mmCIF file of C-alpha atoms in Angstrom:
data_model
loop_
_atom_site.group_PDB
_atom_site.id
_atom_site.type_symbol
_atom_site.label_atom_id
_atom_site.label_comp_id
_atom_site.label_asym_id
_atom_site.label_seq_id
_atom_site.Cartn_x
_atom_site.Cartn_y
_atom_site.Cartn_z
ATOM 1 C CA UNK A 1 153.357 -23.733 214.338
ATOM 2 C CA UNK A 2 152.897 -26.420 211.719
ATOM 3 C CA UNK A 3 152.997 -24.830 208.272
ATOM 4 C CA UNK A 4 151.349 -26.581 205.323
ATOM 5 C CA UNK A 5 153.358 -26.214 202.107
ATOM 6 C CA UNK A 6 151.621 -23.855 199.653
ATOM 7 C CA UNK A 7 149.958 -25.488 196.629
ATOM 8 C CA UNK A 8 152.130 -25.041 193.561
ATOM 9 C CA UNK A 9 150.410 -25.517 190.138
ATOM 10 C CA UNK A 10 152.606 -26.731 187.285
ATOM 11 C CA UNK A 11 152.086 -25.444 183.743
ATOM 12 C CA UNK A 12 149.561 -27.626 181.782
ATOM 13 C CA UNK A 13 149.498 -27.717 177.984
ATOM 14 C CA UNK A 14 146.054 -26.826 176.498
ATOM 15 C CA UNK A 15 145.248 -30.419 175.505
ATOM 16 C CA UNK A 16 145.805 -31.633 179.083
ATOM 17 C CA UNK A 17 144.142 -28.718 180.840
ATOM 18 C CA UNK A 18 140.646 -30.260 180.822
ATOM 19 C CA UNK A 19 141.912 -33.576 182.174
ATOM 20 C CA UNK A 20 143.833 -31.699 184.841
ATOM 21 C CA UNK A 21 140.684 -29.861 185.963
ATOM 22 C CA UNK A 22 138.769 -33.144 186.231
ATOM 23 C CA UNK A 23 141.566 -34.739 188.243
ATOM 24 C CA UNK A 24 141.743 -31.720 190.546
ATOM 25 C CA UNK A 25 137.971 -31.842 191.092
ATOM 26 C CA UNK A 26 138.249 -35.523 192.013
ATOM 27 C CA UNK A 27 141.020 -34.803 194.503
ATOM 28 C CA UNK A 28 139.063 -31.951 196.076
ATOM 29 C CA UNK A 29 135.944 -34.110 196.480
ATOM 30 C CA UNK A 30 138.032 -36.857 198.070
ATOM 31 C CA UNK A 31 139.670 -34.399 200.426
ATOM 32 C CA UNK A 32 136.307 -32.948 201.458
ATOM 33 C CA UNK A 33 135.110 -36.427 202.367
ATOM 34 C CA UNK A 34 137.995 -36.859 204.830
ATOM 35 C CA UNK A 35 138.568 -35.067 208.100
ATOM 36 C CA UNK A 36 141.418 -32.575 207.828
ATOM 37 C CA UNK A 37 144.369 -33.529 210.024
ATOM 38 C CA UNK A 38 144.865 -31.483 213.176
ATOM 39 C CA UNK A 39 148.070 -29.433 212.841
ATOM 40 C CA UNK A 40 150.645 -30.054 215.537
ATOM 41 C CA UNK A 41 153.115 -27.606 216.997
ATOM 42 C CA UNK A 42 156.378 -28.283 215.279
ATOM 43 C CA UNK A 43 159.473 -28.673 217.472
ATOM 44 C CA UNK A 44 161.776 -25.670 217.721
ATOM 45 C CA UNK A 45 164.876 -26.935 216.018
ATOM 46 C CA UNK A 46 166.768 -30.216 216.139
ATOM 47 C CA UNK A 47 167.025 -32.392 219.249
ATOM 48 C CA UNK A 48 169.025 -30.853 222.068
ATOM 49 C CA UNK A 49 172.624 -32.035 222.277
ATOM 50 C CA UNK A 50 175.744 -30.823 224.068
ATOM 51 C CA UNK A 51 175.893 -27.758 221.832
ATOM 52 C CA UNK A 52 177.523 -24.306 221.648
ATOM 53 C CA UNK A 53 175.780 -21.141 222.922
ATOM 54 C CA UNK A 54 175.643 -19.785 219.341
ATOM 55 C CA UNK A 55 173.779 -22.869 218.129
ATOM 56 C CA UNK A 56 171.557 -22.835 221.236
ATOM 57 C CA UNK A 57 170.469 -19.210 220.715
ATOM 58 C CA UNK A 58 169.634 -19.927 217.060
ATOM 59 C CA UNK A 59 166.765 -22.149 218.192
ATOM 60 C CA UNK A 60 165.821 -20.214 221.326
ATOM 61 C CA UNK A 61 162.307 -18.748 221.183
ATOM 62 C CA UNK A 62 159.779 -17.600 223.815
ATOM 63 C CA UNK A 63 157.039 -19.988 222.625
ATOM 64 C CA UNK A 64 159.270 -22.859 223.720
ATOM 65 C CA UNK A 65 158.333 -21.789 227.263
ATOM 66 C CA UNK A 66 154.672 -20.970 226.509
ATOM 67 C CA UNK A 67 155.475 -17.249 226.260
ATOM 68 C CA UNK A 68 154.280 -14.905 223.513
ATOM 69 C CA UNK A 69 157.287 -12.605 223.961
ATOM 70 C CA UNK A 70 160.484 -12.443 225.988
ATOM 71 C CA UNK A 71 158.857 -9.469 227.745
ATOM 72 C CA UNK A 72 156.469 -11.957 229.383
ATOM 73 C CA UNK A 73 159.246 -13.174 231.669
ATOM 74 C CA UNK A 74 159.621 -9.737 233.287
ATOM 75 C CA UNK A 75 157.629 -10.676 236.456
ATOM 76 C CA UNK A 76 159.848 -13.737 236.956
ATOM 77 C CA UNK A 77 162.991 -11.628 236.572
ATOM 78 C CA UNK A 78 161.648 -9.189 239.186
ATOM 79 C CA UNK A 79 161.148 -12.003 241.696
ATOM 80 C CA UNK A 80 164.784 -13.053 241.379
ATOM 81 C CA UNK A 81 165.967 -9.447 241.495
ATOM 82 C CA UNK A 82 163.935 -8.747 244.636
ATOM 83 C CA UNK A 83 165.517 -11.748 246.323
ATOM 84 C CA UNK A 84 169.074 -10.955 245.236
ATOM 85 C CA UNK A 85 168.678 -7.358 246.443
ATOM 86 C CA UNK A 86 168.219 -8.677 250.000
ATOM 87 C CA UNK A 87 171.644 -10.340 249.993
ATOM 88 C CA UNK A 88 174.960 -8.618 250.858
ATOM 89 C CA UNK A 89 176.181 -7.594 247.392
ATOM 90 C CA UNK A 90 179.875 -8.176 248.129
ATOM 91 C CA UNK A 91 179.370 -11.653 249.579
ATOM 92 C CA UNK A 92 179.936 -14.840 247.603
ATOM 93 C CA UNK A 93 176.747 -16.441 246.241
ATOM 94 C CA UNK A 94 178.603 -19.592 245.212
ATOM 95 C CA UNK A 95 182.247 -20.550 244.974
ATOM 96 C CA UNK A 96 183.200 -23.799 243.336
ATOM 97 C CA UNK A 97 185.423 -24.922 240.461
ATOM 98 C CA UNK A 98 184.052 -23.292 237.336
ATOM 99 C CA UNK A 99 181.734 -20.808 239.055
ATOM 100 C CA UNK A 100 182.688 -18.041 241.464
ATOM 101 C CA UNK A 101 180.094 -15.253 241.722
ATOM 102 C CA UNK A 102 178.875 -12.703 244.248
ATOM 103 C CA UNK A 103 175.335 -11.541 244.880
ATOM 104 C CA UNK A 104 176.358 -8.330 243.174
ATOM 105 C CA UNK A 105 177.265 -10.304 240.026
ATOM 106 C CA UNK A 106 173.817 -11.880 240.027
ATOM 107 C CA UNK A 107 172.135 -8.490 240.522
ATOM 108 C CA UNK A 108 174.009 -7.004 237.553
ATOM 109 C CA UNK A 109 173.033 -9.992 235.427
ATOM 110 C CA UNK A 110 169.338 -9.761 236.297
ATOM 111 C CA UNK A 111 169.315 -5.977 235.865
ATOM 112 C CA UNK A 112 170.930 -6.301 232.441
ATOM 113 C CA UNK A 113 168.471 -8.988 231.355
ATOM 114 C CA UNK A 114 165.533 -6.922 232.604
ATOM 115 C CA UNK A 115 166.666 -3.986 230.477
ATOM 116 C CA UNK A 116 167.124 -6.167 227.375
ATOM 117 C CA UNK A 117 163.772 -7.981 227.461
ATOM 118 C CA UNK A 118 161.949 -5.459 225.196
ATOM 119 C CA UNK A 119 164.614 -5.979 222.490
ATOM 120 C CA UNK A 120 165.156 -9.740 222.631
ATOM 121 C CA UNK A 121 162.274 -10.707 220.336
ATOM 122 C CA UNK A 122 163.940 -8.849 217.464
ATOM 123 C CA UNK A 123 167.550 -9.251 218.617
ATOM 124 C CA UNK A 124 168.115 -12.633 220.342
ATOM 125 C CA UNK A 125 171.843 -12.242 219.679
ATOM 126 C CA UNK A 126 171.947 -9.755 222.543
ATOM 127 C CA UNK A 127 172.080 -12.747 224.875
ATOM 128 C CA UNK A 128 175.476 -13.624 223.423
ATOM 129 C CA UNK A 129 176.743 -10.039 223.275
ATOM 130 C CA UNK A 130 175.814 -9.069 226.826
ATOM 131 C CA UNK A 131 176.453 -12.218 228.859
ATOM 132 C CA UNK A 132 179.222 -14.679 229.554
ATOM 133 C CA UNK A 133 177.881 -18.201 229.112
ATOM 134 C CA UNK A 134 179.522 -20.289 231.841
ATOM 135 C CA UNK A 135 178.960 -23.904 230.894
ATOM 136 C CA UNK A 136 178.050 -26.451 233.550
ATOM 137 C CA UNK A 137 180.740 -29.065 233.005
ATOM 138 C CA UNK A 138 179.325 -32.486 232.249
ATOM 139 C CA UNK A 139 175.842 -31.124 231.604
ATOM 140 C CA UNK A 140 172.717 -31.376 233.737
ATOM 141 C CA UNK A 141 170.434 -34.234 234.721
ATOM 142 C CA UNK A 142 166.945 -32.787 234.215
ATOM 143 C CA UNK A 143 163.715 -33.710 235.959
ATOM 144 C CA UNK A 144 160.435 -31.869 236.377
ATOM 145 C CA UNK A 145 157.840 -31.005 238.991
ATOM 146 C CA UNK A 146 154.276 -29.751 238.732
ATOM 147 C CA UNK A 147 151.238 -28.666 240.741
ATOM 148 C CA UNK A 148 149.092 -31.754 241.467
ATOM 149 C CA UNK A 149 145.340 -31.607 242.081
ATOM 150 C CA UNK A 150 144.062 -33.924 244.836
ATOM 151 C CA UNK A 151 140.421 -34.932 245.409
ATOM 152 C CA UNK A 152 139.623 -34.294 249.072
ATOM 153 C CA UNK A 153 136.977 -33.711 251.736
ATOM 154 C CA UNK A 154 136.990 -31.291 254.655
ATOM 155 C CA UNK A 155 135.686 -34.087 256.886
ATOM 156 C CA UNK A 156 136.526 -37.775 257.160
ATOM 157 C CA UNK A 157 133.862 -39.939 255.519
ATOM 158 C CA UNK A 158 133.578 -43.038 253.307
ATOM 159 C CA UNK A 159 135.776 -42.622 250.271
ATOM 160 C CA UNK A 160 137.897 -39.941 251.954
ATOM 161 C CA UNK A 161 140.061 -41.551 254.629
ATOM 162 C CA UNK A 162 143.668 -40.508 253.899
ATOM 163 C CA UNK A 163 144.667 -37.690 256.240
ATOM 164 C CA UNK A 164 146.732 -34.747 255.015
ATOM 165 C CA UNK A 165 148.508 -33.512 258.131
ATOM 166 C CA UNK A 166 149.648 -30.095 259.268
ATOM 167 C CA UNK A 167 153.062 -29.696 260.868
ATOM 168 C CA UNK A 168 153.038 -31.145 264.427
ATOM 169 C CA UNK A 169 153.898 -28.436 266.989
ATOM 170 C CA UNK A 170 156.626 -30.607 268.540
ATOM 171 C CA UNK A 171 158.414 -31.255 265.235
ATOM 172 C CA UNK A 172 161.135 -28.614 265.604
ATOM 173 C CA UNK A 173 162.000 -29.695 269.142
ATOM 174 C CA UNK A 174 162.125 -33.385 268.229
ATOM 175 C CA UNK A 175 164.324 -32.725 265.207
ATOM 176 C CA UNK A 176 166.666 -30.602 267.319
ATOM 177 C CA UNK A 177 166.975 -33.323 269.987
ATOM 178 C CA UNK A 178 166.809 -36.543 267.995
ATOM 179 C CA UNK A 179 167.450 -35.454 264.414
ATOM 180 C CA UNK A 180 164.399 -37.295 263.068
ATOM 181 C CA UNK A 181 160.669 -37.540 263.684
ATOM 182 C CA UNK A 182 158.433 -40.624 263.312
ATOM 183 C CA UNK A 183 158.798 -42.376 259.962
ATOM 184 C CA UNK A 184 155.968 -42.925 257.479
ATOM 185 C CA UNK A 185 155.219 -46.489 258.566
ATOM 186 C CA UNK A 186 154.822 -45.426 262.193
ATOM 187 C CA UNK A 187 152.644 -42.438 261.303
ATOM 188 C CA UNK A 188 150.352 -44.428 259.011
ATOM 189 C CA UNK A 189 150.184 -47.824 260.720
ATOM 190 C CA UNK A 190 150.056 -46.629 264.338
ATOM 191 C CA UNK A 191 148.038 -43.482 263.528
ATOM 192 C CA UNK A 192 150.008 -41.528 266.116
ATOM 193 C CA UNK A 193 148.872 -38.150 264.734
ATOM 194 C CA UNK A 194 145.182 -39.040 264.419
ATOM 195 C CA UNK A 195 142.695 -37.154 266.558
ATOM 196 C CA UNK A 196 145.051 -34.302 267.430
ATOM 197 C CA UNK A 197 143.368 -31.745 265.200
ATOM 198 C CA UNK A 198 146.248 -31.779 262.720
ATOM 199 C CA UNK A 199 144.149 -33.038 259.807
ATOM 200 C CA UNK A 200 143.910 -30.336 257.144
ATOM 201 C CA UNK A 201 141.735 -32.569 254.959
ATOM 202 C CA UNK A 202 141.044 -36.164 253.999
ATOM 203 C CA UNK A 203 141.975 -37.331 250.519
ATOM 204 C CA UNK A 204 140.284 -39.955 248.378
ATOM 205 C CA UNK A 205 143.519 -41.608 247.250
ATOM 206 C CA UNK A 206 146.656 -42.174 249.371
ATOM 207 C CA UNK A 207 148.711 -42.374 246.167
ATOM 208 C CA UNK A 208 147.645 -38.818 245.270
ATOM 209 C CA UNK A 209 148.828 -37.620 248.683
ATOM 210 C CA UNK A 210 152.121 -39.475 248.281
ATOM 211 C CA UNK A 211 152.819 -37.662 245.005
ATOM 212 C CA UNK A 212 151.622 -34.404 246.559
ATOM 213 C CA UNK A 213 154.383 -34.872 249.136
ATOM 214 C CA UNK A 214 156.934 -35.398 246.381
ATOM 215 C CA UNK A 215 155.887 -32.167 244.643
ATOM 216 C CA UNK A 216 155.738 -30.242 247.924
ATOM 217 C CA UNK A 217 152.569 -28.279 247.143
ATOM 218 C CA UNK A 218 149.345 -28.512 245.175
ATOM 219 C CA UNK A 219 145.605 -27.898 245.089
ATOM 220 C CA UNK A 220 142.904 -29.727 247.011
ATOM 221 C CA UNK A 221 139.698 -30.149 245.002
ATOM 222 C CA UNK A 222 136.998 -30.589 247.649
ATOM 223 C CA UNK A 223 133.856 -32.632 247.158
ATOM 224 C CA UNK A 224 131.745 -29.523 247.901
ATOM 225 C CA UNK A 225 133.125 -27.791 244.793
ATOM 226 C CA UNK A 226 135.632 -25.549 246.575
ATOM 227 C CA UNK A 227 139.402 -25.566 246.249
ATOM 228 C CA UNK A 228 142.382 -24.714 248.444
ATOM 229 C CA UNK A 229 146.136 -24.477 248.031
ATOM 230 C CA UNK A 230 148.414 -26.477 250.292
ATOM 231 C CA UNK A 231 152.122 -25.777 250.634
ATOM 232 C CA UNK A 232 155.089 -27.563 252.189
ATOM 233 C CA UNK A 233 155.342 -26.988 255.964
ATOM 234 C CA UNK A 234 158.011 -29.439 257.076
ATOM 235 C CA UNK A 235 159.436 -32.931 256.820
ATOM 236 C CA UNK A 236 160.355 -35.678 259.284
ATOM 237 C CA UNK A 237 164.014 -35.702 258.093
ATOM 238 C CA UNK A 238 164.046 -39.361 257.112
ATOM 239 C CA UNK A 239 165.809 -40.092 253.833
ATOM 240 C CA UNK A 240 163.483 -40.106 250.843
ATOM 241 C CA UNK A 241 163.212 -43.337 248.844
ATOM 242 C CA UNK A 242 161.223 -43.103 245.610
ATOM 243 C CA UNK A 243 158.289 -45.399 244.965
ATOM 244 C CA UNK A 244 159.736 -46.098 241.519
ATOM 245 C CA UNK A 245 162.937 -47.426 243.064
ATOM 246 C CA UNK A 246 160.991 -49.489 245.606
ATOM 247 C CA UNK A 247 158.846 -51.036 242.879
ATOM 248 C CA UNK A 248 161.763 -51.719 240.549
ATOM 249 C CA UNK A 249 163.621 -53.471 243.373
ATOM 250 C CA UNK A 250 160.573 -55.705 243.793
ATOM 251 C CA UNK A 251 160.461 -56.406 240.046
ATOM 252 C CA UNK A 252 157.037 -54.783 239.650
ATOM 253 C CA UNK A 253 157.809 -52.281 236.885
ATOM 254 C CA UNK A 254 159.453 -52.137 233.482
ATOM 255 C CA UNK A 255 160.061 -48.385 233.063
ATOM 256 C CA UNK A 256 159.430 -47.000 236.534
ATOM 257 C CA UNK A 257 157.947 -43.640 235.522
ATOM 258 C CA UNK A 258 155.030 -42.162 237.454
ATOM 259 C CA UNK A 259 152.438 -43.112 234.830
ATOM 260 C CA UNK A 260 153.408 -46.774 235.068
ATOM 261 C CA UNK A 261 153.462 -46.557 238.862
ATOM 262 C CA UNK A 262 149.947 -45.103 238.972
ATOM 263 C CA UNK A 263 148.649 -47.843 236.683
ATOM 264 C CA UNK A 264 150.188 -50.510 238.940
ATOM 265 C CA UNK A 265 148.669 -48.894 242.056
ATOM 266 C CA UNK A 266 145.215 -48.814 240.393
ATOM 267 C CA UNK A 267 145.500 -52.504 239.570
ATOM 268 C CA UNK A 268 146.881 -53.514 242.990
ATOM 269 C CA UNK A 269 145.023 -51.439 245.620
ATOM 270 C CA UNK A 270 145.688 -54.037 248.330
ATOM 271 C CA UNK A 271 149.448 -53.454 248.060
ATOM 272 C CA UNK A 272 149.470 -49.640 247.991
ATOM 273 C CA UNK A 273 150.307 -49.186 251.676
ATOM 274 C CA UNK A 274 153.030 -51.869 251.483
ATOM 275 C CA UNK A 275 154.856 -49.909 248.797
ATOM 276 C CA UNK A 276 154.317 -46.405 250.153
ATOM 277 C CA UNK A 277 155.417 -47.247 253.683
ATOM 278 C CA UNK A 278 158.832 -48.345 252.462
ATOM 279 C CA UNK A 279 159.604 -44.679 251.889
ATOM 280 C CA UNK A 280 160.246 -43.401 255.446
ATOM 281 C CA UNK A 281 160.136 -39.721 254.462
ATOM 282 C CA UNK A 282 156.951 -37.823 255.383
ATOM 283 C CA UNK A 283 155.898 -34.261 254.478
ATOM 284 C CA UNK A 284 153.546 -31.949 256.378
ATOM 285 C CA UNK A 285 151.476 -29.151 254.830
ATOM 286 C CA UNK A 286 149.791 -25.851 255.542
ATOM 287 C CA UNK A 287 147.002 -24.018 253.756
ATOM 288 C CA UNK A 288 148.283 -21.348 251.394
ATOM 289 C CA UNK A 289 146.868 -18.481 249.377
ATOM 290 C CA UNK A 290 148.744 -19.215 246.161
ATOM 291 C CA UNK A 291 150.259 -21.973 244.088
ATOM 292 C CA UNK A 292 153.647 -23.655 244.520
ATOM 293 C CA UNK A 293 156.073 -21.370 246.332
ATOM 294 C CA UNK A 294 159.814 -21.577 245.794
ATOM 295 C CA UNK A 295 162.710 -21.113 248.188
ATOM 296 C CA UNK A 296 162.718 -17.357 247.499
ATOM 297 C CA UNK A 297 159.218 -17.062 248.939
ATOM 298 C CA UNK A 298 157.571 -16.347 245.579
ATOM 299 C CA UNK A 299 155.189 -18.433 243.493
ATOM 300 C CA UNK A 300 157.106 -20.389 240.857
ATOM 301 C CA UNK A 301 156.363 -19.850 237.164
ATOM 302 C CA UNK A 302 155.731 -22.457 234.461
ATOM 303 C CA UNK A 303 158.831 -23.390 232.410
ATOM 304 C CA UNK A 304 160.767 -20.463 233.946
ATOM 305 C CA UNK A 305 161.412 -21.389 237.587
ATOM 306 C CA UNK A 306 164.095 -23.986 238.267
ATOM 307 C CA UNK A 307 164.941 -25.916 241.421
ATOM 308 C CA UNK A 308 168.712 -26.169 241.834
ATOM 309 C CA UNK A 309 171.305 -27.107 244.425
ATOM 310 C CA UNK A 310 172.043 -23.644 245.817
ATOM 311 C CA UNK A 311 175.621 -24.666 246.568
ATOM 312 C CA UNK A 312 176.110 -25.518 242.894
ATOM 313 C CA UNK A 313 173.865 -23.034 241.060
ATOM 314 C CA UNK A 314 172.785 -20.300 243.505
ATOM 315 C CA UNK A 315 169.303 -18.892 243.929
ATOM 316 C CA UNK A 316 169.022 -15.853 241.686
ATOM 317 C CA UNK A 317 171.134 -17.303 238.874
ATOM 318 C CA UNK A 318 169.992 -16.994 235.253
ATOM 319 C CA UNK A 319 170.328 -20.354 233.521
ATOM 320 C CA UNK A 320 170.093 -21.269 229.841
ATOM 321 C CA UNK A 321 168.793 -24.840 229.865
ATOM 322 C CA UNK A 322 168.205 -27.450 227.183
ATOM 323 C CA UNK A 323 166.722 -30.937 227.217
ATOM 324 C CA UNK A 324 164.677 -33.240 225.010
ATOM 325 C CA UNK A 325 161.368 -33.206 226.861
ATOM 326 C CA UNK A 326 158.800 -36.034 226.849
ATOM 327 C CA UNK A 327 155.805 -35.489 224.593
ATOM 328 C CA UNK A 328 152.709 -37.698 224.662
ATOM 329 C CA UNK A 329 152.235 -37.614 220.877
ATOM 330 C CA UNK A 330 155.745 -37.297 219.485
ATOM 331 C CA UNK A 331 157.904 -39.035 222.047
ATOM 332 C CA UNK A 332 160.466 -36.277 222.589
ATOM 333 C CA UNK A 333 160.637 -32.602 221.613
ATOM 334 C CA UNK A 334 163.524 -30.162 222.088
ATOM 335 C CA UNK A 335 163.069 -27.703 224.953
ATOM 336 C CA UNK A 336 165.498 -24.774 225.054
ATOM 337 C CA UNK A 337 164.815 -21.992 227.517
ATOM 338 C CA UNK A 338 166.025 -19.230 229.794
ATOM 339 C CA UNK A 339 165.300 -20.213 233.385
ATOM 340 C CA UNK A 340 165.764 -18.815 236.865
ATOM 341 C CA UNK A 341 167.078 -20.604 239.939
ATOM 342 C CA UNK A 342 164.213 -19.883 242.355
ATOM 343 C CA UNK A 343 163.681 -23.117 244.250
ATOM 344 C CA UNK A 344 165.503 -26.005 245.896
ATOM 345 C CA UNK A 345 164.651 -29.631 246.687
ATOM 346 C CA UNK A 346 165.849 -32.453 248.898
ATOM 347 C CA UNK A 347 166.730 -34.616 245.889
ATOM 348 C CA UNK A 348 168.257 -31.756 243.871
ATOM 349 C CA UNK A 349 172.012 -32.187 244.258
ATOM 350 C CA UNK A 350 174.869 -30.783 242.152
ATOM 351 C CA UNK A 351 174.248 -31.455 238.425
ATOM 352 C CA UNK A 352 170.475 -31.811 238.812
ATOM 353 C CA UNK A 353 167.836 -29.269 237.782
ATOM 354 C CA UNK A 354 164.109 -29.642 238.377
ATOM 355 C CA UNK A 355 161.993 -27.622 235.910
ATOM 356 C CA UNK A 356 158.628 -26.361 237.173
ATOM 357 C CA UNK A 357 156.198 -27.415 234.434
ATOM 358 C CA UNK A 358 152.896 -25.916 235.676
ATOM 359 C CA UNK A 359 149.589 -27.472 236.634
ATOM 360 C CA UNK A 360 147.932 -28.703 233.420
ATOM 361 C CA UNK A 361 147.929 -32.128 231.755
ATOM 362 C CA UNK A 362 151.070 -31.421 229.747
ATOM 363 C CA UNK A 363 152.844 -30.393 232.949
ATOM 364 C CA UNK A 364 151.782 -33.628 234.617
ATOM 365 C CA UNK A 365 153.007 -35.681 231.669
ATOM 366 C CA UNK A 366 156.375 -33.948 231.291
ATOM 367 C CA UNK A 367 157.106 -33.894 235.022
ATOM 368 C CA UNK A 368 156.108 -37.552 235.349
ATOM 369 C CA UNK A 369 158.413 -38.696 232.547
ATOM 370 C CA UNK A 370 161.309 -36.241 232.358
ATOM 371 C CA UNK A 371 164.625 -37.838 233.271
ATOM 372 C CA UNK A 372 167.206 -36.839 230.691
ATOM 373 C CA UNK A 373 170.537 -35.139 230.299
ATOM 374 C CA UNK A 374 171.264 -31.879 228.511
ATOM 375 C CA UNK A 375 173.435 -28.776 228.514
ATOM 376 C CA UNK A 376 173.168 -25.733 230.779
ATOM 377 C CA UNK A 377 174.953 -22.421 231.129
ATOM 378 C CA UNK A 378 174.911 -19.851 233.939
ATOM 379 C CA UNK A 379 174.602 -16.414 232.333
ATOM 380 C CA UNK A 380 176.654 -13.580 233.847
ATOM 381 C CA UNK A 381 176.692 -9.953 232.690
ATOM 382 C CA UNK A 382 179.903 -9.024 230.863
#
């Protein structure tokens, strides 16, 4: 938290004391006439660089991940442990240059961390004493994902015309025979899925649905005041091409982040479909009973769950991660955390980690802007 420096009064000789009181009164009256500044949360340490584990742990704190204590991550640890316990303990979880671990190694690591959580607030050095920090050579390219909220209707009507489709029953067979299903342009322009009872809902904004597909799950906020979760149910197996890349190739953007894209879409509604249809990938959904669900089958947790390439950093791995995260007020703030590989993604390959940021405005902002490099270590019990 931001700490204001305590007021320190200097010694005043008797002949100056009265003048000092008058000056102090004037300052107090002036201060009362102004609105006190709103304190900001101060960053935890210096900007993240390619640093040593010892330096990293010095600035590691639970509030960096919106936790009040390291004990708060216990439910997340249990999810990973439950998953790892289902795997053959002697089998290799991942084997590549620099990292060769079994499922049993991951279980021992998670069990050790679980036991240490009650002590970490007072003794963060236990992370160095109890674990080998296996550095990811070359660092990690970090991005973020979040839980979007989409305005929708349960029926098609004016203002709500963009269908959100369930998985077509023939999808598996088509993919097995042909390798790919209809692309986005065919689905949207020819309306080949319309009228088949596959519509889960109708959204107000096709751009919202497009970004819902990118995230893979989210909440529908219906016009009748109700809400529903939707989760990923399948994909047409066409290669994903980002809208940012499409728009940069057309010379439409300067930065290319999601905020700039959304602004351009708002200002050019007649060209929305032109841009979106150049991404042939298409995602189908199903109604769910909970928020975003990772590859382990559990709901992902804010600032704790990570999407990784399971052939590079396996599901169940404990990862110390660091990156300078976007901040709407201060530009960039250091983010150092202990994360858990609990999800995967089509665009998450090798040295790429996607941090789940949550579902609030900060999550939206960070996930929409985060594209930076930083260090990472896989923690393994000694």
